[in-house]
Amino acid sequence: ELLAAETPPAYTGERRIAFEGAFALEGVTFEYDDVPTLRGIDIEIPAGARVAIVGPNGSGKSTLLNILVGIVRPKAGRALADGLPYDQLDMTSLRRQIGIVGQKPAFFYGTVRENITYGAPDATDGQIDDAVRMAGASRIVAALPNGYETQIGQNGVTLSGGECQRLAIARALLRKPRALILDEPTNHLDVESVIDLVTTLKKLPHAPTVILVSHDPRVIDFAEITYALEDGRLRAHEHQFSQSRRA
Ligand code: ADP
Ligand code: MG
């Protein structure tokens, strides 16, 4: 599972950058308990690109994302942001510029507003509305008994997986991330919703880099660059599934 953004970074560098959204992994390997998961990953993701990484469950997609956001250090190889290796960077600062939507977004007991503005306490009502609209969550909020002031969780409203996903996307977008990372968004949203979301993001003045990983090959419809992760290696992915679907 993709770890929460609040998890401490695995690096201790101090250099702060105004992140442009470019990532690279060079020769990255990772193993859990001596079982190799990633066996030499090289990937270059240009700023503003839309990238899909597909692979079966257990193939190491979430591990790869945790390395990319600096929560996990590779056993060998290195990760870079805007061409700078992570061990030089203040990763807490970098991570504030990256929106992360995990497989099971977490919400705390509190109002919808408190949950969405987590990490962006100074957000204005207009900015909150914009983020919620982009995330396709306006109708969800409007349908809640007290709108943004509705309590979630204990003694409050329970949200469905899809509702959580959209509110988590709104929370990520409110921080105006230079990169948005989505782990298994189709677990709770249909493919068309995911593609709509990415199309919306693409139209933003400073379109963030979008990295989406999924076991569902249909998500490659949204991407400019697609990779398949298999046996611990990344390879360029052919758009076969996508083309047969459109035909
Ligand atoms: P995916 O996201 O593609 O489903 P993961 O990156 O979550 O794959 O996991 C890759 C492999 O590593 C799986 O075999 C999984 O069981 C194993 N794994 C993941 N996390 C841990 C962990 N914390 N400890 C041990 N093994 C793990
Ligand atoms: Mg996963």
PDB file of C-alpha atoms in Angstrom, residues 4-160:
ATOM      1  CA  ALA A   4       0.603   8.222   3.899  1.00  0.00           C
ATOM      2  CA  ALA A   5       2.234  11.510   2.980  1.00  0.00           C
ATOM      3  CA  GLU A   6       2.897  12.168   6.683  1.00  0.00           C
ATOM      4  CA  THR A   7       5.259   9.184   6.971  1.00  0.00           C
ATOM      5  CA  PRO A   8       8.758  10.520   7.729  1.00  0.00           C
ATOM      6  CA  PRO A   9      11.048  10.680   4.717  1.00  0.00           C
ATOM      7  CA  ALA A  10      13.909   8.212   4.437  1.00  0.00           C
ATOM      8  CA  TYR A  11      16.413  10.940   3.555  1.00  0.00           C
ATOM      9  CA  THR A  12      18.096  13.689   5.530  1.00  0.00           C
ATOM     10  CA  GLY A  13      19.204  16.180   2.861  1.00  0.00           C
ATOM     11  CA  GLU A  14      18.480  19.869   3.277  1.00  0.00           C
ATOM     12  CA  ARG A  15      18.317  21.416  -0.145  1.00  0.00           C
ATOM     13  CA  ARG A  16      14.896  22.888  -0.923  1.00  0.00           C
ATOM     14  CA  ILE A  17      13.753  23.173  -4.498  1.00  0.00           C
ATOM     15  CA  ALA A  18      10.817  24.772  -6.266  1.00  0.00           C
ATOM     16  CA  PHE A  19       9.844  21.450  -7.800  1.00  0.00           C
ATOM     17  CA  GLU A  20       9.061  21.446 -11.502  1.00  0.00           C
ATOM     18  CA  GLY A  21       7.649  17.924 -11.538  1.00  0.00           C
ATOM     19  CA  ALA A  22      10.375  15.790 -13.174  1.00  0.00           C
ATOM     20  CA  PHE A  23      11.313  12.441 -11.639  1.00  0.00           C
ATOM     21  CA  ALA A  24      13.904   9.814 -12.453  1.00  0.00           C
ATOM     22  CA  LEU A  25      14.883   6.451 -11.064  1.00  0.00           C
ATOM     23  CA  GLU A  26      18.287   5.022 -11.937  1.00  0.00           C
ATOM     24  CA  GLY A  27      19.077   1.361 -11.435  1.00  0.00           C
ATOM     25  CA  VAL A  28      16.658   1.082  -8.531  1.00  0.00           C
ATOM     26  CA  THR A  29      16.387  -2.255  -6.762  1.00  0.00           C
ATOM     27  CA  PHE A  30      14.324  -3.200  -3.735  1.00  0.00           C
ATOM     28  CA  GLU A  31      13.700  -6.340  -1.762  1.00  0.00           C
ATOM     29  CA  TYR A  32      11.557  -7.282   1.212  1.00  0.00           C
ATOM     30  CA  ASP A  33      13.183  -9.940   3.419  1.00  0.00           C
ATOM     31  CA  ASP A  34      15.655 -10.828   0.644  1.00  0.00           C
ATOM     32  CA  VAL A  35      12.837 -11.382  -1.860  1.00  0.00           C
ATOM     33  CA  PRO A  36      13.633  -9.143  -4.846  1.00  0.00           C
ATOM     34  CA  THR A  37      10.689  -6.935  -5.761  1.00  0.00           C
ATOM     35  CA  LEU A  38      12.341  -4.361  -8.023  1.00  0.00           C
ATOM     36  CA  ARG A  39      15.346  -5.555 -10.018  1.00  0.00           C
ATOM     37  CA  GLY A  40      16.812  -2.535 -11.714  1.00  0.00           C
ATOM     38  CA  ILE A  41      14.312   0.149 -12.542  1.00  0.00           C
ATOM     39  CA  ASP A  42      15.210   3.001 -14.872  1.00  0.00           C
ATOM     40  CA  ILE A  43      12.548   5.551 -15.616  1.00  0.00           C
ATOM     41  CA  GLU A  44      12.524   9.191 -16.612  1.00  0.00           C
ATOM     42  CA  ILE A  45       9.374  11.193 -16.113  1.00  0.00           C
ATOM     43  CA  PRO A  46       9.448  14.687 -17.615  1.00  0.00           C
ATOM     44  CA  ALA A  47       7.714  17.553 -15.784  1.00  0.00           C
ATOM     45  CA  GLY A  48       4.040  17.711 -16.744  1.00  0.00           C
ATOM     46  CA  ALA A  49       3.962  14.236 -18.296  1.00  0.00           C
ATOM     47  CA  ARG A  50       1.091  11.841 -17.779  1.00  0.00           C
ATOM     48  CA  VAL A  51       2.467   8.427 -16.997  1.00  0.00           C
ATOM     49  CA  ALA A  52       0.705   5.139 -16.342  1.00  0.00           C
ATOM     50  CA  ILE A  53       2.419   2.130 -14.795  1.00  0.00           C
ATOM     51  CA  VAL A  54       0.464  -1.090 -14.982  1.00  0.00           C
ATOM     52  CA  GLY A  55       1.223  -4.471 -13.508  1.00  0.00           C
ATOM     53  CA  PRO A  56      -0.465  -7.319 -11.680  1.00  0.00           C
ATOM     54  CA  ASN A  57      -1.165  -7.224  -7.947  1.00  0.00           C
ATOM     55  CA  GLY A  58       2.028  -7.804  -5.993  1.00  0.00           C
ATOM     56  CA  SER A  59       4.285  -6.691  -8.864  1.00  0.00           C
ATOM     57  CA  GLY A  60       5.772  -3.857  -6.809  1.00  0.00           C
ATOM     58  CA  LYS A  61       3.822  -0.821  -7.998  1.00  0.00           C
ATOM     59  CA  SER A  62       3.185   0.654  -4.558  1.00  0.00           C
ATOM     60  CA  THR A  63       6.779  -0.045  -3.573  1.00  0.00           C
ATOM     61  CA  LEU A  64       7.923   1.870  -6.650  1.00  0.00           C
ATOM     62  CA  LEU A  65       5.691   4.810  -5.692  1.00  0.00           C
ATOM     63  CA  ASN A  66       6.984   4.804  -2.126  1.00  0.00           C
ATOM     64  CA  ILE A  67      10.501   5.073  -3.534  1.00  0.00           C
ATOM     65  CA  LEU A  68       9.398   7.837  -5.888  1.00  0.00           C
ATOM     66  CA  VAL A  69       7.950   9.911  -3.045  1.00  0.00           C
ATOM     67  CA  GLY A  70      10.985   9.279  -0.845  1.00  0.00           C
ATOM     68  CA  ILE A  71       9.284   7.287   1.924  1.00  0.00           C
ATOM     69  CA  VAL A  72      11.336   4.204   1.081  1.00  0.00           C
ATOM     70  CA  ARG A  73      14.990   4.198   0.012  1.00  0.00           C
ATOM     71  CA  PRO A  74      16.069   1.858  -2.759  1.00  0.00           C
ATOM     72  CA  LYS A  75      18.563  -0.878  -1.817  1.00  0.00           C
ATOM     73  CA  ALA A  76      20.630   0.136  -4.836  1.00  0.00           C
ATOM     74  CA  GLY A  77      20.312   2.893  -7.388  1.00  0.00           C
ATOM     75  CA  ARG A  78      18.843   6.312  -6.757  1.00  0.00           C
ATOM     76  CA  ALA A  79      15.853   8.570  -7.179  1.00  0.00           C
ATOM     77  CA  LEU A  80      16.022  12.126  -8.519  1.00  0.00           C
ATOM     78  CA  ALA A  81      13.692  15.107  -8.660  1.00  0.00           C
ATOM     79  CA  ASP A  82      14.395  17.744 -11.308  1.00  0.00           C
ATOM     80  CA  GLY A  83      17.711  15.965 -11.825  1.00  0.00           C
ATOM     81  CA  LEU A  84      18.789  16.191  -8.161  1.00  0.00           C
ATOM     82  CA  PRO A  85      19.341  13.040  -6.098  1.00  0.00           C
ATOM     83  CA  TYR A  86      17.044  12.631  -3.112  1.00  0.00           C
ATOM     84  CA  ASP A  87      19.869  12.326  -0.595  1.00  0.00           C
ATOM     85  CA  GLN A  88      20.667  16.007  -1.263  1.00  0.00           C
ATOM     86  CA  LEU A  89      17.074  17.189  -0.957  1.00  0.00           C
ATOM     87  CA  ASP A  90      14.837  18.277   1.877  1.00  0.00           C
ATOM     88  CA  MET A  91      12.284  15.573   1.161  1.00  0.00           C
ATOM     89  CA  THR A  92       9.660  16.982   3.514  1.00  0.00           C
ATOM     90  CA  SER A  93       9.678  20.129   1.433  1.00  0.00           C
ATOM     91  CA  LEU A  94       9.616  18.146  -1.812  1.00  0.00           C
ATOM     92  CA  ARG A  95       6.722  16.002  -0.611  1.00  0.00           C
ATOM     93  CA  ARG A  96       4.639  19.092   0.159  1.00  0.00           C
ATOM     94  CA  GLN A  97       4.792  19.748  -3.570  1.00  0.00           C
ATOM     95  CA  ILE A  98       3.574  16.263  -4.463  1.00  0.00           C
ATOM     96  CA  GLY A  99      -0.065  15.188  -4.138  1.00  0.00           C
ATOM     97  CA  ILE A 100      -0.481  11.572  -3.101  1.00  0.00           C
ATOM     98  CA  VAL A 101      -3.734   9.647  -3.316  1.00  0.00           C
ATOM     99  CA  GLY A 102      -3.219   6.194  -1.857  1.00  0.00           C
ATOM    100  CA  GLN A 103      -5.117   2.983  -2.383  1.00  0.00           C
ATOM    101  CA  LYS A 104      -7.185   3.555   0.749  1.00  0.00           C
ATOM    102  CA  PRO A 105      -7.278   7.267   1.502  1.00  0.00           C
ATOM    103  CA  ALA A 106      -7.463   7.958   5.226  1.00  0.00           C
ATOM    104  CA  PHE A 107      -9.801  10.477   6.819  1.00  0.00           C
ATOM    105  CA  PHE A 108      -9.780  11.511  10.421  1.00  0.00           C
ATOM    106  CA  TYR A 109     -12.743  12.227  12.651  1.00  0.00           C
ATOM    107  CA  GLY A 110     -13.621  15.767  11.743  1.00  0.00           C
ATOM    108  CA  THR A 111     -15.542  17.742   9.176  1.00  0.00           C
ATOM    109  CA  VAL A 112     -15.213  17.356   5.440  1.00  0.00           C
ATOM    110  CA  ARG A 113     -13.667  20.832   5.369  1.00  0.00           C
ATOM    111  CA  GLU A 114     -11.059  19.926   7.995  1.00  0.00           C
ATOM    112  CA  ASN A 115     -10.191  16.781   6.103  1.00  0.00           C
ATOM    113  CA  ILE A 116      -9.890  18.503   2.733  1.00  0.00           C
ATOM    114  CA  THR A 117      -7.831  21.434   4.056  1.00  0.00           C
ATOM    115  CA  TYR A 118      -5.410  19.177   5.909  1.00  0.00           C
ATOM    116  CA  GLY A 119      -1.992  20.426   4.839  1.00  0.00           C
ATOM    117  CA  ALA A 120      -3.480  23.612   3.387  1.00  0.00           C
ATOM    118  CA  PRO A 121      -5.012  25.394   6.404  1.00  0.00           C
ATOM    119  CA  ASP A 122      -5.063  28.808   4.711  1.00  0.00           C
ATOM    120  CA  ALA A 123      -7.130  27.696   1.724  1.00  0.00           C
ATOM    121  CA  THR A 124     -10.006  30.027   0.859  1.00  0.00           C
ATOM    122  CA  ASP A 125     -13.569  28.841   0.249  1.00  0.00           C
ATOM    123  CA  GLY A 126     -13.092  29.552  -3.443  1.00  0.00           C
ATOM    124  CA  GLN A 127      -9.934  27.441  -3.603  1.00  0.00           C
ATOM    125  CA  ILE A 128     -11.670  24.618  -1.759  1.00  0.00           C
ATOM    126  CA  ASP A 129     -14.610  24.756  -4.180  1.00  0.00           C
ATOM    127  CA  ASP A 130     -12.229  24.698  -7.164  1.00  0.00           C
ATOM    128  CA  ALA A 131     -10.330  21.670  -5.871  1.00  0.00           C
ATOM    129  CA  VAL A 132     -13.560  19.847  -5.083  1.00  0.00           C
ATOM    130  CA  ARG A 133     -14.937  20.610  -8.531  1.00  0.00           C
ATOM    131  CA  MET A 134     -11.775  19.386 -10.280  1.00  0.00           C
ATOM    132  CA  ALA A 135     -11.911  16.211  -8.232  1.00  0.00           C
ATOM    133  CA  GLY A 136     -15.499  15.655  -9.378  1.00  0.00           C
ATOM    134  CA  ALA A 137     -16.660  15.828  -5.758  1.00  0.00           C
ATOM    135  CA  SER A 138     -19.046  18.804  -5.846  1.00  0.00           C
ATOM    136  CA  ARG A 139     -22.130  16.624  -5.925  1.00  0.00           C
ATOM    137  CA  ILE A 140     -20.809  14.445  -3.109  1.00  0.00           C
ATOM    138  CA  VAL A 141     -20.358  17.468  -0.856  1.00  0.00           C
ATOM    139  CA  ALA A 142     -23.718  18.962  -1.880  1.00  0.00           C
ATOM    140  CA  ALA A 143     -25.481  15.713  -0.956  1.00  0.00           C
ATOM    141  CA  LEU A 144     -24.024  15.621   2.572  1.00  0.00           C
ATOM    142  CA  PRO A 145     -26.360  16.725   5.381  1.00  0.00           C
ATOM    143  CA  ASN A 146     -24.199  19.736   6.340  1.00  0.00           C
ATOM    144  CA  GLY A 147     -22.056  20.126   3.231  1.00  0.00           C
ATOM    145  CA  TYR A 148     -18.452  20.957   4.126  1.00  0.00           C
ATOM    146  CA  GLU A 149     -19.332  21.029   7.821  1.00  0.00           C
ATOM    147  CA  THR A 150     -20.526  17.405   7.850  1.00  0.00           C
ATOM    148  CA  GLN A 151     -18.699  15.244  10.386  1.00  0.00           C
ATOM    149  CA  ILE A 152     -16.955  12.174   8.964  1.00  0.00           C
ATOM    150  CA  GLY A 153     -16.447   8.988  10.923  1.00  0.00           C
ATOM    151  CA  GLN A 154     -17.403   8.346  14.518  1.00  0.00           C
ATOM    152  CA  ASN A 155     -20.955   9.635  15.082  1.00  0.00           C
ATOM    153  CA  GLY A 156     -20.759  11.102  11.615  1.00  0.00           C
ATOM    154  CA  VAL A 157     -21.328  10.209   8.015  1.00  0.00           C
ATOM    155  CA  THR A 158     -19.687   7.155   6.501  1.00  0.00           C
ATOM    156  CA  LEU A 159     -18.283   7.701   3.023  1.00  0.00           C
ATOM    157  CA  SER A 160     -18.102   5.114   0.263  1.00  0.00           C
TER     158      SER A 160
END
